[in-house]
Short mmCIF file of C-alpha atoms in Angstrom, two decimals:
data_model
loop_
_atom_site.label_atom_id
_atom_site.label_comp_id
_atom_site.label_asym_id
_atom_site.label_seq_id
_atom_site.Cartn_x
_atom_site.Cartn_y
_atom_site.Cartn_z
CA MET A 777 19.49 -7.68 -13.48
CA GLU A 778 18.03 -4.17 -14.96
CA GLU A 779 15.35 -2.34 -12.88
CA ASN A 780 11.83 -1.15 -14.36
CA THR A 781 12.78 2.21 -16.58
CA LYS A 782 8.93 3.29 -17.92
CA VAL A 783 9.27 6.63 -18.49
CA ARG A 784 6.14 7.69 -15.93
CA SER A 785 4.19 11.11 -15.60
CA LEU A 786 4.22 12.15 -11.93
CA GLN A 787 0.39 11.47 -11.74
CA GLU A 788 1.64 8.20 -12.84
CA ARG A 789 4.00 7.96 -10.03
CA ILE A 790 2.02 10.14 -7.25
CA GLY A 791 -1.10 8.56 -5.54
CA LEU A 792 -3.91 9.09 -2.88
CA SER A 793 -4.57 7.22 -0.26
CA VAL A 794 -8.59 6.59 1.39
CA VAL A 795 -9.53 6.06 4.51
CA PRO A 796 -11.97 3.01 4.18
CA ALA A 797 -16.48 4.62 4.72
CA ASP A 798 -19.19 2.62 4.38
CA PRO A 799 -19.49 1.31 1.12
CA ALA A 800 -21.75 4.56 -0.66
CA THR A 801 -19.54 7.03 0.90
CA LEU A 802 -16.55 5.79 -0.86
CA VAL A 803 -17.82 5.34 -3.90
CA ALA A 804 -18.83 9.07 -3.90
CA ARG A 805 -15.48 9.67 -2.61
CA LEU A 806 -14.03 8.10 -5.28
CA VAL A 807 -16.00 9.44 -8.35
CA GLU A 808 -14.23 13.42 -6.07
CA ILE A 809 -10.89 12.04 -6.48
CA GLU A 810 -11.72 11.10 -10.39
CA GLY A 811 -12.82 14.21 -11.12
CA ALA A 812 -9.93 16.22 -9.09
CA GLY A 813 -7.51 14.53 -12.12
CA VAL A 814 -5.76 11.61 -9.29
CA ASP A 815 -4.85 9.08 -11.75
CA HIS A 816 -4.88 6.21 -9.23
CA ILE A 817 -6.22 5.64 -5.64
CA TRP A 818 -4.92 2.78 -2.59
CA VAL A 819 -7.62 2.24 -0.53
CA GLY A 820 -7.11 0.57 3.05
CA GLY A 821 -9.49 -3.30 3.95
CA PRO A 822 -9.99 -2.92 8.10
CA PRO A 823 -9.82 -6.75 8.63
CA TRP A 824 -13.59 -6.75 10.03
CA ASN A 825 -14.11 -5.56 6.50
CA PRO A 826 -13.74 -8.61 3.93
CA ASP A 827 -15.84 -6.73 1.27
CA LEU A 828 -13.92 -4.53 0.08
CA LEU A 829 -13.55 -5.77 -3.72
CA THR A 830 -17.91 -5.59 -3.61
CA THR A 831 -16.75 -1.83 -3.27
CA LEU A 832 -14.05 -1.42 -5.46
CA THR A 833 -17.03 -2.93 -8.38
CA ALA A 834 -19.79 -0.42 -7.71
CA ALA A 835 -16.60 1.90 -7.63
CA ALA A 836 -15.82 1.07 -11.04
CA MET A 837 -18.75 1.62 -12.45
CA ARG A 838 -19.14 4.99 -11.49
CA THR A 839 -15.48 6.15 -12.44
CA THR A 840 -13.36 5.23 -15.93
CA HIS A 841 -10.11 5.26 -15.90
CA LEU A 842 -9.53 5.81 -12.19
CA LYS A 843 -7.08 2.67 -11.10
CA LEU A 844 -8.36 1.11 -8.16
CA GLY A 845 -5.63 0.11 -5.47
CA THR A 846 -6.09 -2.73 -2.58
CA ALA A 847 -4.44 -1.33 0.00
CA ILE A 848 -4.18 -4.18 1.54
CA VAL A 849 -6.58 -7.20 1.52
CA GLN A 850 -5.80 -9.44 4.06
CA ILE A 851 -5.20 -13.39 2.82
CA PHE A 852 -6.49 -14.39 5.43
CA SER A 853 -9.37 -13.18 4.53
CA ARG A 854 -10.71 -15.18 1.80
CA HIS A 855 -9.00 -18.18 -0.58
CA PRO A 856 -6.50 -16.80 -3.11
CA VAL A 857 -9.92 -19.15 -5.81
CA LEU A 858 -12.25 -16.48 -4.48
CA LEU A 859 -9.53 -13.34 -4.83
CA ALA A 860 -8.87 -14.59 -8.46
CA GLN A 861 -13.23 -14.74 -8.96
CA GLN A 862 -13.44 -11.93 -7.79
CA ALA A 863 -10.81 -8.93 -8.80
CA LEU A 864 -11.31 -11.31 -12.39
CA SER A 865 -15.23 -9.57 -12.31
CA LEU A 866 -13.90 -6.09 -11.19
CA ASN A 867 -11.10 -6.27 -14.60
CA ALA A 868 -14.24 -7.20 -16.83
CA LEU A 869 -15.72 -3.99 -16.22
CA ALA A 870 -13.40 -1.09 -15.52
CA PRO A 871 -10.32 -3.19 -17.66
CA GLY A 872 -6.35 -2.59 -16.49
CA ARG A 873 -8.34 -0.19 -13.83
CA LEU A 874 -7.29 -2.75 -10.49
CA ARG A 875 -4.15 -2.86 -9.08
CA LEU A 876 -4.39 -6.53 -5.87
CA GLY A 877 -2.92 -5.34 -2.87
CA LEU A 878 -1.92 -7.74 -0.67
CA GLY A 879 -0.29 -8.15 2.85
CA THR A 880 -0.47 -11.04 6.48
CA SER A 881 -1.74 -7.84 8.77
CA SER A 882 -2.47 -9.37 11.91
CA PRO A 883 -1.22 -13.79 12.51
CA GLU A 884 -3.16 -12.65 15.81
CA PHE A 885 -6.10 -11.26 14.04
CA ALA A 886 -6.46 -14.29 11.54
CA LYS A 887 -5.89 -17.26 14.54
CA SER A 888 -8.63 -15.30 17.04
CA VAL A 889 -10.57 -14.91 13.81
CA TYR A 890 -10.82 -16.90 11.00
CA GLY A 891 -9.05 -20.17 12.33
CA VAL A 892 -6.33 -19.65 10.37
CA GLU A 893 -2.67 -20.56 11.49
CA MET A 894 0.17 -18.10 9.89
CA GLU A 895 3.38 -18.92 12.02
CA ARG A 896 5.54 -18.08 9.49
CA PRO A 897 3.87 -14.74 7.59
CA LEU A 898 6.17 -14.14 4.52
CA SER A 899 5.96 -17.68 4.01
CA TYR A 900 2.00 -18.15 3.60
CA LEU A 901 2.27 -14.30 1.83
CA ARG A 902 4.49 -16.20 -0.86
CA GLU A 903 2.54 -19.17 -1.26
CA TYR A 904 -0.47 -17.38 -1.24
CA THR A 905 1.24 -15.23 -3.90
CA GLN A 906 2.25 -18.04 -6.52
CA VAL A 907 -1.90 -20.09 -5.98
CA LEU A 908 -2.91 -16.05 -7.27
CA ARG A 909 -1.16 -14.89 -9.73
CA SER A 910 -1.38 -18.59 -10.98
CA LEU A 911 -5.21 -18.45 -11.30
CA LEU A 912 -5.17 -14.46 -12.90
CA TYR A 913 -2.95 -15.26 -14.82
CA GLN A 914 -3.06 -18.55 -16.45
CA GLY A 915 -7.41 -18.96 -15.65
CA GLU A 916 -5.93 -21.65 -13.30
CA ALA A 917 -3.51 -23.40 -11.29
CA HIS A 918 -2.17 -26.94 -9.33
CA TYR A 919 -1.31 -26.32 -6.56
CA GLN A 920 -0.41 -28.49 -3.46
CA GLY A 921 2.05 -26.08 -0.61
CA ARG A 922 2.49 -26.07 3.14
CA TYR A 923 -0.84 -23.47 3.70
CA PHE A 924 -2.28 -24.49 -0.26
CA THR A 925 -4.31 -27.10 -2.41
CA THR A 926 -6.06 -26.58 -5.22
CA ASP A 927 -7.22 -27.49 -8.41
CA ALA A 928 -9.11 -24.91 -9.95
CA SER A 929 -10.15 -23.80 -13.38
CA LEU A 930 -11.55 -20.07 -14.14
CA HIS A 931 -13.56 -18.58 -17.02
CA ALA A 932 -10.73 -15.89 -17.22
CA SER A 933 -6.79 -14.37 -17.08
CA ALA A 934 -6.14 -11.64 -16.61
CA GLN A 935 -2.02 -10.24 -16.35
CA LEU A 936 -3.20 -8.08 -12.72
CA PRO A 937 0.14 -7.05 -10.57
CA LEU A 938 0.46 -8.09 -7.12
CA LEU A 939 1.74 -5.49 -4.63
CA ILE A 940 2.55 -6.79 -1.10
CA ALA A 941 2.92 -4.61 2.57
CA THR A 942 6.03 -4.22 3.93
CA LEU A 943 7.85 -3.54 6.36
CA GLY A 944 10.96 -5.63 7.39
CA PRO A 945 14.21 -6.61 4.95
CA GLY A 946 12.47 -10.03 4.51
CA ALA A 947 8.70 -8.31 3.09
CA PHE A 948 11.23 -6.45 0.63
CA ARG A 949 12.52 -9.15 -0.60
CA LEU A 950 10.48 -10.79 -1.35
CA ALA A 951 8.39 -8.65 -2.93
CA GLY A 952 11.35 -8.43 -4.91
CA GLU A 953 11.14 -12.09 -6.05
CA VAL A 954 7.48 -13.00 -6.16
CA ALA A 955 5.39 -9.89 -6.71
CA ASP A 956 4.66 -6.21 -8.66
CA GLY A 957 6.05 -4.01 -6.49
CA ALA A 958 6.39 -3.28 -2.49
CA LEU A 959 3.55 -0.69 -0.22
CA SER A 960 4.86 0.33 2.60
CA VAL A 961 4.52 2.50 5.35
CA MET A 962 5.07 4.43 7.43
CA CYS A 963 9.17 4.26 6.18
CA PRO A 964 11.34 6.77 6.89
CA LEU A 965 13.25 7.84 3.09
CA PRO A 966 16.75 6.15 4.68
CA TYR A 967 15.48 3.48 5.49
CA LEU A 968 13.52 2.65 1.86
CA LEU A 969 17.25 3.60 0.45
CA ASN A 970 19.50 1.83 2.02
CA THR A 971 17.69 -1.09 3.45
CA ALA A 972 14.06 -1.28 1.49
CA LEU A 973 15.37 -0.83 -2.22
CA PRO A 974 18.88 -3.42 -1.71
CA ALA A 975 16.73 -6.13 0.08
CA MET A 976 13.98 -5.91 -3.11
CA ARG A 977 17.12 -6.31 -5.03
CA ALA A 978 18.89 -9.13 -3.79
CA GLY A 979 15.39 -11.18 -3.69
CA ALA A 980 14.93 -10.04 -7.50
CA ASP A 981 17.95 -10.52 -8.34
CA ALA A 982 17.41 -14.23 -7.14
CA ALA A 983 14.50 -14.62 -9.33
CA GLY A 984 16.31 -13.75 -12.65
CA ARG A 985 13.95 -10.27 -12.27
CA PRO A 986 14.20 -6.41 -12.75
CA ARG A 987 13.23 -5.60 -9.35
CA PRO A 988 9.11 -4.39 -9.16
CA PRO A 989 8.87 -0.90 -8.13
CA VAL A 990 8.51 0.41 -4.60
CA VAL A 991 5.19 1.93 -3.55
CA ALA A 992 6.02 4.70 -0.11
CA HIS A 993 2.94 5.96 1.06
CA VAL A 994 3.91 9.63 2.98
CA GLN A 995 1.56 11.66 5.68
CA VAL A 996 0.69 14.78 4.73
CA ALA A 997 -0.87 17.99 6.65
CA PHE A 998 -1.83 21.79 4.80
CA THR A 999 -0.14 23.67 6.96
CA LYS A 1000 3.12 25.93 6.67
CA ASP A 1001 2.99 25.86 11.26
CA ARG A 1002 6.04 23.45 12.48
CA ALA A 1003 4.67 23.07 15.91
CA THR A 1004 0.94 22.08 14.56
CA ALA A 1005 1.83 20.08 11.96
CA LEU A 1006 4.23 18.80 15.54
CA GLN A 1007 1.29 18.00 17.54
CA ILE A 1008 -0.88 16.38 14.40
CA GLY A 1009 1.66 14.68 13.76
CA ARG A 1010 2.40 13.14 17.01
CA GLN A 1011 -1.24 11.93 17.32
CA ALA A 1012 -1.58 10.47 14.09
CA MET A 1013 1.27 7.91 14.56
CA SER A 1014 1.11 6.97 18.67
CA VAL A 1015 -0.84 4.13 17.09
CA TYR A 1016 1.67 2.64 15.77
CA HIS A 1017 5.08 2.65 18.02
CA THR A 1018 2.51 0.23 20.60
CA ARG A 1019 3.04 -2.58 17.12
CA SER A 1020 6.48 -4.51 17.22
CA ALA A 1021 6.75 -4.84 13.65
CA TYR A 1022 6.65 -0.81 13.22
CA ARG A 1023 8.64 -0.57 16.56
CA ASN A 1024 11.01 -2.67 15.59
CA MET A 1025 11.46 -1.05 10.98
CA PHE A 1026 12.20 2.68 13.12
CA VAL A 1027 14.60 1.17 14.87
CA ALA A 1028 16.13 -0.06 11.89
CA ALA A 1029 15.85 2.58 10.75
CA GLY A 1030 18.28 4.10 12.74
CA PHE A 1031 15.44 5.79 15.56
CA SER A 1032 16.84 5.29 20.12
CA GLN A 1033 14.13 3.61 21.82
CA GLN A 1034 13.74 6.93 23.42
CA GLU A 1035 12.47 8.55 20.53
CA ILE A 1036 9.80 5.57 19.44
CA ASP A 1037 7.93 6.27 22.57
CA THR A 1038 8.05 9.33 22.62
CA VAL A 1039 7.18 9.99 19.13
CA SER A 1040 9.67 13.11 19.14
CA ASP A 1041 9.57 15.92 17.35
CA SER A 1042 12.65 14.21 14.61
CA PHE A 1043 10.44 10.98 14.62
CA ILE A 1044 7.76 13.35 13.52
CA GLU A 1045 9.47 15.05 10.66
CA SER A 1046 11.19 12.33 9.09
CA LEU A 1047 7.60 11.10 8.74
CA LEU A 1048 5.25 14.10 8.23
CA VAL A 1049 5.20 15.88 5.08
CA PHE A 1050 3.95 19.57 5.71
CA GLY A 1051 3.65 23.76 4.55
CA ASP A 1052 1.44 25.23 2.00
CA GLU A 1053 0.26 23.53 -1.25
CA SER A 1054 4.46 25.22 -3.08
CA LYS A 1055 6.07 23.51 -0.21
CA ILE A 1056 4.81 19.96 -0.31
CA ARG A 1057 4.63 19.09 -4.14
CA ASP A 1058 8.08 20.14 -3.92
CA ARG A 1059 9.07 18.12 -0.86
CA LEU A 1060 7.42 15.31 -3.14
CA LEU A 1061 9.51 15.32 -6.16
CA GLU A 1062 12.49 15.43 -3.83
CA LEU A 1063 11.48 11.80 -2.65
CA LEU A 1064 11.03 10.46 -6.14
CA GLU A 1065 13.96 12.02 -7.24
CA ALA A 1066 16.14 10.66 -4.24
CA GLY A 1067 14.90 7.69 -6.38
CA ILE A 1068 11.34 6.14 -4.51
CA ASP A 1069 9.12 5.02 -7.87
CA GLU A 1070 5.61 5.51 -6.28
CA LEU A 1071 4.61 7.36 -3.73
CA THR A 1072 1.05 7.24 -1.79
CA LEU A 1073 -0.81 10.20 -0.13
CA GLY A 1074 -1.98 10.18 3.32
CA LEU A 1075 -3.45 12.84 4.35
CA VAL A 1076 -2.92 13.93 8.39
CA PRO A 1077 -6.19 16.86 8.46
CA VAL A 1078 -5.72 19.94 10.12
CA SER A 1079 -9.28 21.21 10.23
CA ASP A 1080 -11.25 19.93 8.22
CA ALA A 1081 -11.02 16.42 6.64
CA ASN A 1082 -12.97 17.20 4.14
CA GLN A 1083 -12.25 19.88 2.76
CA GLU A 1084 -8.30 19.77 3.45
CA GLY A 1085 -9.17 16.24 1.74
CA ILE A 1086 -10.50 17.75 -1.78
CA GLN A 1087 -7.29 19.82 -1.84
CA LEU A 1088 -4.66 17.27 -1.63
CA ALA A 1089 -6.37 15.72 -4.34
CA ARG A 1090 -6.68 18.27 -6.46
CA LEU A 1091 -2.83 19.26 -5.63
CA ILE A 1092 -2.18 15.83 -6.43
CA GLY A 1093 -4.26 15.61 -10.04
CA GLN A 1094 -2.47 19.29 -11.11
CA LEU A 1095 1.01 18.11 -11.07
#
């Protein structure tokens, strides 16, 4: 199937990844981001903070056009009927501004905290997405599967985009088959081009639909000094090599075990965009021209996180 060829502006293709904070701080931050001209944001939802939709609802009341994305809602933290109700309520207040990012996060956490068994996380995610899409698009779901059984009718419906978090080829293929996009994290460009996109196309072809877009998370640092960039990049990325899912992805992307374990210079430079505003802008355009559909930029602070965060928002807003 042909891929979606809709022409979008740079502002529509480059958004901002926002670090979760207490609700009042986060809402104030999103108001500021909208004022800087940013088109859309993605806000993380850690497992211990299941109220992301509530906070985004408050943000929707304080903003006028900023598109709000969840990256991600841990699906084990709420039933799809509850998430559909929350999403439809937010959409009623801010029509067309919500994008739902979904993911399995940690199956171990799901078991220990919520008592949810996800021995096959992608199968669980597939069922969850199917139930949620039916609830949102048709306003009802009558479903009996391995993980979910529901017979529900809601009082509203809306075709809200559903994106899923992706690392391995199986997740990218699932995104191509059942989702409206893939939310990748810490994936190097060659891996996205050579592994992720082909897997998404295969999934989309199997479902007889166009390939949905991939959203690539890009780390950005405002420094022209390579040594500084490597130092802060190593600090920011040191946690990922301890997680098996990320290690598997990095190996598939062509990194050696030693490069991953030591968070090598080449490893960092494949994932971190740094320089002055002009150099950063040029690199972002290169990523889009290479075939990536959309970027979400995450700040790696150098000295002043607040000031640099405003600088990054303004850079995006001026594209």
